[in-house]
mmCIF file of C-alpha atoms in Angstrom:
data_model
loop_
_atom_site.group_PDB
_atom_site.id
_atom_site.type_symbol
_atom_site.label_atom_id
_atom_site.label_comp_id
_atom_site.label_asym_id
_atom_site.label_seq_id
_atom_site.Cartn_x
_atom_site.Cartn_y
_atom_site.Cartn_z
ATOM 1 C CA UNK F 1 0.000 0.000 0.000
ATOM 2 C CA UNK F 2 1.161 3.219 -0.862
ATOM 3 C CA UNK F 3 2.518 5.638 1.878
ATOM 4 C CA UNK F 4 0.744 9.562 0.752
ATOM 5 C CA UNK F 5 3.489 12.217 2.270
ATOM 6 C CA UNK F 6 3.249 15.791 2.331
ATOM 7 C CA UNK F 7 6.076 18.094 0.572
ATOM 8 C CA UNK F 8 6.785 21.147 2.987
ATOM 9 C CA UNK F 9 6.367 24.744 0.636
ATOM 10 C CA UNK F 10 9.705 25.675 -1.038
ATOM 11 C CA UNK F 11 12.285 27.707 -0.156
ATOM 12 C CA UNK F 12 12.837 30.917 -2.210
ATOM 13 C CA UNK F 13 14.112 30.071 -4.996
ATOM 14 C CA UNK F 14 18.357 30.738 -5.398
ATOM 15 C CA UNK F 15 19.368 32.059 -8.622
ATOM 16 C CA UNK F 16 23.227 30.825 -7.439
ATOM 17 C CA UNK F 17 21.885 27.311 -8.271
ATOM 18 C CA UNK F 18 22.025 26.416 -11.679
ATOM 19 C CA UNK F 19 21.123 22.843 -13.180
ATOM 20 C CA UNK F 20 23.245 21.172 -15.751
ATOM 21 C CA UNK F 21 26.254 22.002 -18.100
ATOM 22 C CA UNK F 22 25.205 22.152 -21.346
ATOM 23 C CA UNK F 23 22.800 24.562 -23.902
ATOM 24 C CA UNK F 24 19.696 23.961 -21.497
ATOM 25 C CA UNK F 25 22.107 23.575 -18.746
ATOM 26 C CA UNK F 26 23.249 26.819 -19.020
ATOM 27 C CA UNK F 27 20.192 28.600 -17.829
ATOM 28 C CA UNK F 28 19.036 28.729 -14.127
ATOM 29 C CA UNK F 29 16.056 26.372 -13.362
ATOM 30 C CA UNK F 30 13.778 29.807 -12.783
ATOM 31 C CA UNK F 31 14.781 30.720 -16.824
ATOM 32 C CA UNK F 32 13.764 27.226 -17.667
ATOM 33 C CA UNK F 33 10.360 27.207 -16.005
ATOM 34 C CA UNK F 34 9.626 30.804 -17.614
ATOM 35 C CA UNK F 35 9.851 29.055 -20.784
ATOM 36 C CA UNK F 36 7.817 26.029 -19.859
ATOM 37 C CA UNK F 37 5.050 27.798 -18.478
ATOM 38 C CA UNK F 38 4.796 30.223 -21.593
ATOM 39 C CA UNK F 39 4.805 26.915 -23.430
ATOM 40 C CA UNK F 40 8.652 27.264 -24.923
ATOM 41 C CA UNK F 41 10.828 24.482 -25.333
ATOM 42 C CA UNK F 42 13.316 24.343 -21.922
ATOM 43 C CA UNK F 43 16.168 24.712 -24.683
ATOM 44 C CA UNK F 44 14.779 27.856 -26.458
ATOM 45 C CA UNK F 45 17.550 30.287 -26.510
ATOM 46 C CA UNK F 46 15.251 33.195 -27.918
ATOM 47 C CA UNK F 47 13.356 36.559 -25.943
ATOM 48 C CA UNK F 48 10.178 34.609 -24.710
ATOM 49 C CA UNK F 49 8.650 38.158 -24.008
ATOM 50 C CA UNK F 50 8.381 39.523 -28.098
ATOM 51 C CA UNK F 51 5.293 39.233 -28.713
ATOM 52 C CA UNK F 52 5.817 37.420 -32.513
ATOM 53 C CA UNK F 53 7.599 35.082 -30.486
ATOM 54 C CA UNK F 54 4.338 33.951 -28.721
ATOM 55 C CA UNK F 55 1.354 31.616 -30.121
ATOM 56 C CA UNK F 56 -1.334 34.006 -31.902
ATOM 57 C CA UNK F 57 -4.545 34.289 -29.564
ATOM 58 C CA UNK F 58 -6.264 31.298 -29.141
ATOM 59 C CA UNK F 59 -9.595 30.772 -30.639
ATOM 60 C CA UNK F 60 -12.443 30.054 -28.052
ATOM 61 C CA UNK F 61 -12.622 26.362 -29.498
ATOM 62 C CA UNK F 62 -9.504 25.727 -28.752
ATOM 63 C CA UNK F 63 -9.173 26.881 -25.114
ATOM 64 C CA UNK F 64 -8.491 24.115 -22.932
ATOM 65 C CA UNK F 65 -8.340 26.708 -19.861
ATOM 66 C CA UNK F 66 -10.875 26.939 -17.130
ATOM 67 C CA UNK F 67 -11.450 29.695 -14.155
ATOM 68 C CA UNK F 68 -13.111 28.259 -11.371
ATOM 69 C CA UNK F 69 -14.687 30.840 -8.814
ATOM 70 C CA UNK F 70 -15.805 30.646 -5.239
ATOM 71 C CA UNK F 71 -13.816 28.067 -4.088
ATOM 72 C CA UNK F 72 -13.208 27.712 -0.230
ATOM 73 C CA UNK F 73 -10.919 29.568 1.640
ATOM 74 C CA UNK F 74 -8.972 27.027 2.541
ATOM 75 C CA UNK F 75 -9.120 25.465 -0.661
ATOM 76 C CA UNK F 76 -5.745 23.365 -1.780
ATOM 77 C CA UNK F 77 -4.243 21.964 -4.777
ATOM 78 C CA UNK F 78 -5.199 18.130 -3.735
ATOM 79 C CA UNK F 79 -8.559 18.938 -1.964
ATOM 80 C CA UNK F 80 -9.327 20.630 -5.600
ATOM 81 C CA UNK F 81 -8.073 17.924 -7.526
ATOM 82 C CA UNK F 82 -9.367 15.436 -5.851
ATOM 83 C CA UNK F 83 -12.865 16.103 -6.901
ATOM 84 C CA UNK F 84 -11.838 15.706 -10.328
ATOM 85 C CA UNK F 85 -11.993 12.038 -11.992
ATOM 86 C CA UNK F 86 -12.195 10.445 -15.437
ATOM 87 C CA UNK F 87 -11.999 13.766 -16.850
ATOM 88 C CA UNK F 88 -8.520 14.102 -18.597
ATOM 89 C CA UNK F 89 -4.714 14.807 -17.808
ATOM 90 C CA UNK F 90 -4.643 18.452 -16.195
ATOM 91 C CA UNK F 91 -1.921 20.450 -17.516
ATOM 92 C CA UNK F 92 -1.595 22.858 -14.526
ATOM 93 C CA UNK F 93 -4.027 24.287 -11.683
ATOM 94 C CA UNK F 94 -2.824 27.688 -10.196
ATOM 95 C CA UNK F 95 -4.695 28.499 -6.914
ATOM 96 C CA UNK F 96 -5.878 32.544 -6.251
ATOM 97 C CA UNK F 97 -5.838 32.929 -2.546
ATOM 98 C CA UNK F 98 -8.441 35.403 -1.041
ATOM 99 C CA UNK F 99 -8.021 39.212 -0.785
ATOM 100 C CA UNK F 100 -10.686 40.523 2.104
ATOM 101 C CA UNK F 101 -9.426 43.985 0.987
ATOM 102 C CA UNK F 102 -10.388 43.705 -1.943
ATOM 103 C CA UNK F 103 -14.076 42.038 -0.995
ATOM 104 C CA UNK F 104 -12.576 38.692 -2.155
ATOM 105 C CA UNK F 105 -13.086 36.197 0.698
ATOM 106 C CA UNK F 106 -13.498 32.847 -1.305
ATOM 107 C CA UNK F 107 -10.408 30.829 -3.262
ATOM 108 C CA UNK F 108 -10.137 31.181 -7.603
ATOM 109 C CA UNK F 109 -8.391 28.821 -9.432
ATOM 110 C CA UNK F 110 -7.480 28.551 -13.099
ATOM 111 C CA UNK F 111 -7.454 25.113 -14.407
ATOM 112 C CA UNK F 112 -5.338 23.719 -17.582
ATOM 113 C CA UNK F 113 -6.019 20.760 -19.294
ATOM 114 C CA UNK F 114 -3.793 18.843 -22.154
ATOM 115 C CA UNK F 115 -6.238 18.524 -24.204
ATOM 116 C CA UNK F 116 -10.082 20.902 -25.428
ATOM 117 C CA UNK F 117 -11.869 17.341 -25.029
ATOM 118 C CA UNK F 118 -11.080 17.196 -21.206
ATOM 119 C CA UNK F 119 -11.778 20.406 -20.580
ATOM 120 C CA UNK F 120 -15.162 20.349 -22.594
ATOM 121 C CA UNK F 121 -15.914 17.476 -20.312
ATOM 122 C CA UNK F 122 -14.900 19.222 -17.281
ATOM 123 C CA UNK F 123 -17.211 22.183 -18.338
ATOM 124 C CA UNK F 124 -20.084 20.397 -19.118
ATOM 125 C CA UNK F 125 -19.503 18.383 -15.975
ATOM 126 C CA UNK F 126 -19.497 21.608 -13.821
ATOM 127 C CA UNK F 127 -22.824 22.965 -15.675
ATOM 128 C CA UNK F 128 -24.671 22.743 -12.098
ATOM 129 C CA UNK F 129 -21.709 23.806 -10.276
ATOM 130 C CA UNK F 130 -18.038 22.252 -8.831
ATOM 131 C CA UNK F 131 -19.497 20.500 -5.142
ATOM 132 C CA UNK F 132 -15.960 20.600 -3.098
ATOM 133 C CA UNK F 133 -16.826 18.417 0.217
ATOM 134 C CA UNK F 134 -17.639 20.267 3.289
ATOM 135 C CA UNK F 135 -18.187 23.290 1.662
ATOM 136 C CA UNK F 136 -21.819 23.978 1.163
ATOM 137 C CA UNK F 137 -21.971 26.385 -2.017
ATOM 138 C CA UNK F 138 -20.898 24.681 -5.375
ATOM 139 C CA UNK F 139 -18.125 26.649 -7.065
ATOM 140 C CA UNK F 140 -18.706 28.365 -10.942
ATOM 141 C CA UNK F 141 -16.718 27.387 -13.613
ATOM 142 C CA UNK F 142 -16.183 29.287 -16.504
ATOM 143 C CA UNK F 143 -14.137 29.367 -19.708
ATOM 144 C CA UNK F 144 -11.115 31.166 -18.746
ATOM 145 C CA UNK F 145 -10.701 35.043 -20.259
ATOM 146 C CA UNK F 146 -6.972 34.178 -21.570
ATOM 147 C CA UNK F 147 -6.680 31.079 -23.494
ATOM 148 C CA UNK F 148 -4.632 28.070 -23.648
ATOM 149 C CA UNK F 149 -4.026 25.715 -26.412
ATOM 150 C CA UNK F 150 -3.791 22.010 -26.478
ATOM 151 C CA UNK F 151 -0.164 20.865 -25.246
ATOM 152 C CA UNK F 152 1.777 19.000 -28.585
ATOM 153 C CA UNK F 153 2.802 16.342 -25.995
ATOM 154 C CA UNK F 154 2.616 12.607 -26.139
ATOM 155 C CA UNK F 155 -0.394 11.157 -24.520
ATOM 156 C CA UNK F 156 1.596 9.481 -22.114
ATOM 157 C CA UNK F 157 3.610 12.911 -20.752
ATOM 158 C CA UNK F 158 1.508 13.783 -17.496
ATOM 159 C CA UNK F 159 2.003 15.752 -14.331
ATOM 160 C CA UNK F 160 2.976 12.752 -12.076
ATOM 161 C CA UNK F 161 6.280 11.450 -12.337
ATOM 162 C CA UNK F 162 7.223 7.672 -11.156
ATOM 163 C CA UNK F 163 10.469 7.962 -9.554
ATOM 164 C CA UNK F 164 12.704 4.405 -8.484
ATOM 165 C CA UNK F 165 16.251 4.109 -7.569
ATOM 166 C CA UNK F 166 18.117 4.328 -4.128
ATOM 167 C CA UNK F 167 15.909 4.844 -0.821
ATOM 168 C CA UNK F 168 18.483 7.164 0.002
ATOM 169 C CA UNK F 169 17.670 9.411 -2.668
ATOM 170 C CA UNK F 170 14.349 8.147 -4.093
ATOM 171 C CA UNK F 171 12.463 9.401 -0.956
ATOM 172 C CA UNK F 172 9.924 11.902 -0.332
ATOM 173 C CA UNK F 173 12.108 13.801 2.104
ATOM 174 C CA UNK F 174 15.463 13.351 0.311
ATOM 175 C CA UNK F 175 13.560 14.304 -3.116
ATOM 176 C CA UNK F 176 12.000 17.886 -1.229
ATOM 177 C CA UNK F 177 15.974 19.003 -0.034
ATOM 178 C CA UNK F 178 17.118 18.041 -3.795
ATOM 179 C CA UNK F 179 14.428 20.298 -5.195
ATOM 180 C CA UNK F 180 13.799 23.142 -3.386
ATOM 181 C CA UNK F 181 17.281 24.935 -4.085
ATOM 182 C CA UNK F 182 16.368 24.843 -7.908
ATOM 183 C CA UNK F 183 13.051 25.592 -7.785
ATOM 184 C CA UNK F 184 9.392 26.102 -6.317
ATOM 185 C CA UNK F 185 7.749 22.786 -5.526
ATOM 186 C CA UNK F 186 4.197 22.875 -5.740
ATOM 187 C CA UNK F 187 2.742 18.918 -5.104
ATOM 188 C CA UNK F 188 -1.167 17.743 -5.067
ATOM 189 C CA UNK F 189 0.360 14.541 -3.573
ATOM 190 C CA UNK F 190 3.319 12.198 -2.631
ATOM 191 C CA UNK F 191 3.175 8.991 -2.434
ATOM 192 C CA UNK F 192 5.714 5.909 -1.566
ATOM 193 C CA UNK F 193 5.516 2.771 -3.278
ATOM 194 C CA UNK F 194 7.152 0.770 -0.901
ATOM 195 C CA UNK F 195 11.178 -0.179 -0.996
ATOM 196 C CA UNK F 196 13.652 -2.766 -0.750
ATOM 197 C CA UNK F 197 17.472 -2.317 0.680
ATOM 198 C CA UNK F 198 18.430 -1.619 -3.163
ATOM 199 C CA UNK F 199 15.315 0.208 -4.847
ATOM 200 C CA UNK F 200 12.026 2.443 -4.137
ATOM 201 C CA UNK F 201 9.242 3.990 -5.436
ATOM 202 C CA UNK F 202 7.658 6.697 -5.218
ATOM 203 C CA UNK F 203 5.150 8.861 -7.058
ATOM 204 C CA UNK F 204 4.935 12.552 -7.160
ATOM 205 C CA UNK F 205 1.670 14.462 -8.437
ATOM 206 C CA UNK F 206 2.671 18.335 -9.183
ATOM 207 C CA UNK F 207 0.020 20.903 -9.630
ATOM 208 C CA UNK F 208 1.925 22.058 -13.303
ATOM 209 C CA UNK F 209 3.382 19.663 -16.073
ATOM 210 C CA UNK F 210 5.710 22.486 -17.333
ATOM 211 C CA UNK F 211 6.892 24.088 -14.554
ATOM 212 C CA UNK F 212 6.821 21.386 -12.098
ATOM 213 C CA UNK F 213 6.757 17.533 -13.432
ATOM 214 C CA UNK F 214 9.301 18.148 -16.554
ATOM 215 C CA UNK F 215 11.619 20.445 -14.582
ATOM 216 C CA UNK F 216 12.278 17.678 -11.874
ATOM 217 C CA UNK F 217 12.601 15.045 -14.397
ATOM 218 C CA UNK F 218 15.138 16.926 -16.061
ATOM 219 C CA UNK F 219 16.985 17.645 -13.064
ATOM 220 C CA UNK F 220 16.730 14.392 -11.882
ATOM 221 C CA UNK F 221 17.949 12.823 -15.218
ATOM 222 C CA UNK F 222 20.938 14.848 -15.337
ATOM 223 C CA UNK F 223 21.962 14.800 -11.596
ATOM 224 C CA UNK F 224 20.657 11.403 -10.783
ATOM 225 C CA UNK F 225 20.536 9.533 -14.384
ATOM 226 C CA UNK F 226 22.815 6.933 -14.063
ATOM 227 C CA UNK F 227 21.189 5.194 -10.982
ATOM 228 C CA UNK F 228 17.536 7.064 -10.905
ATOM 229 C CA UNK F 229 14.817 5.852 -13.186
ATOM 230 C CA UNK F 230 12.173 8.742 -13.944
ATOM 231 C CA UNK F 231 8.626 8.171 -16.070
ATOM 232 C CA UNK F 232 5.456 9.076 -15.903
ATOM 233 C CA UNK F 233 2.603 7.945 -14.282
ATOM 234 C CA UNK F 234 -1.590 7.970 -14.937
ATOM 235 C CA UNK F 235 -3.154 11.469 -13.979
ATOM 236 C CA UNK F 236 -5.390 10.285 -11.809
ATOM 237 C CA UNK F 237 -7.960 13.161 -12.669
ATOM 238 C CA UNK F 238 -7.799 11.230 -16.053
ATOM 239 C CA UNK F 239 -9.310 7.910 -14.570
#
């Protein structure tokens, strides 16, 4: 039976660190999740920020990007996705907290999917309302303002990585201190597959693809490549 773990939030992030040696290796990790998250390759060398450098605007079919209103307070990545099943692989959730100055007192959230066809399902799902348990008002979801187009990944690239190799190092604790000085960790969920004296297992669920799930696996891979294996695993918001 798997072991569920919490990652503590991340430190700052230290633009001393760097990851690698080569083309890609040369930037920091915070350069390489800029160009994730704007949907760059990790090794594009370009300005990110011209604007002809960007993908046109995205037609309203196309959007696979959600905004999700009235959300709890105390709303968190897992609690959030965790009310989402057999929908599709989410590309990246990013949580608004409140602002009582502002008259906000409830949670937003802006959901990504890999693909339109989860997200129409998602939306059509939602119709009535998101129900979040223990919360007694169902949450709106809309089609979010700014799109996002379908990710040109594989179908088996996700936001959970499978992670085996050495307990000393394939652990949820020893994987937190290897991450946090190169960049932000953001989990929805941790969990340890068991180990022998030789090998382990264990699971990690980011809230991003981009700027969470690829960015460790790269790090990993170059740091930890010749005795860590790293894949990925089943969204489970896709089953």
């Amino acid at each position: 039976m798997a072991t569920k773990l919490a990652l503590h939030p991340a430190d700052p992030l230290s633009i001393s660190q760097r990851v690698g040696h080569s083309s890609v290796d040369a930037l920091f990790p915070w350069q390489i999740s800029q160009r994730l998250d704007a949907r760059f390759s990790a090794n594009y060398q370009g300005n990110i920020y011209l604007e002809h450098n960007r993908s046109a605007n995205i037609p309203a079919d196309k959007n696979c990007a959600l905004f999700i209103t009235g959300l709890p307070p105390t709303i968190t990545v897992h609690t959030l996705l965790a009310t989402i099943r057999n929908i599709g692989r989410v590309f990246a959730v990013y949580i608004n907290t409140p602002e009582p100055d502002r008259g906000k007192c409830t949670c937003a959230a802006k959901i990504i999917f890999f693909e339109r066809q989860a997200a129409e399902r998602f939306q059509e799902r939602c119709q009535n309302g998101l129900h979040i348990p223990g919360h007694p008002f169902p949450a709106r979801v809309v089609w979010n303002r700014i799109g996002s187009a379908a990710a040109d990944t594989p179908p088996y690239v996700t936001r959970v990585l499978m992670i085996s190799g050495p307990p000393h190092i394939v652990n949820g604790a020893a994987l937190a201190a290897h991450f946090r000085p190169r960049f932000d960790i953001e989990v929805d969920e941790v969990l340890e597959h068991g180990a022998t004296n030789h090998q382990a297992l264990v699971e990690l669920r980011f809230e991003s693809y981009r700027c969470q799930a690829e960015v460790a696996r790269i790090a990993l891979m170059r740091e930890h490549g010749d005795v860590v294996r790293v894949y990925f695993g089943p969204d489970p918001c896709a089953v």
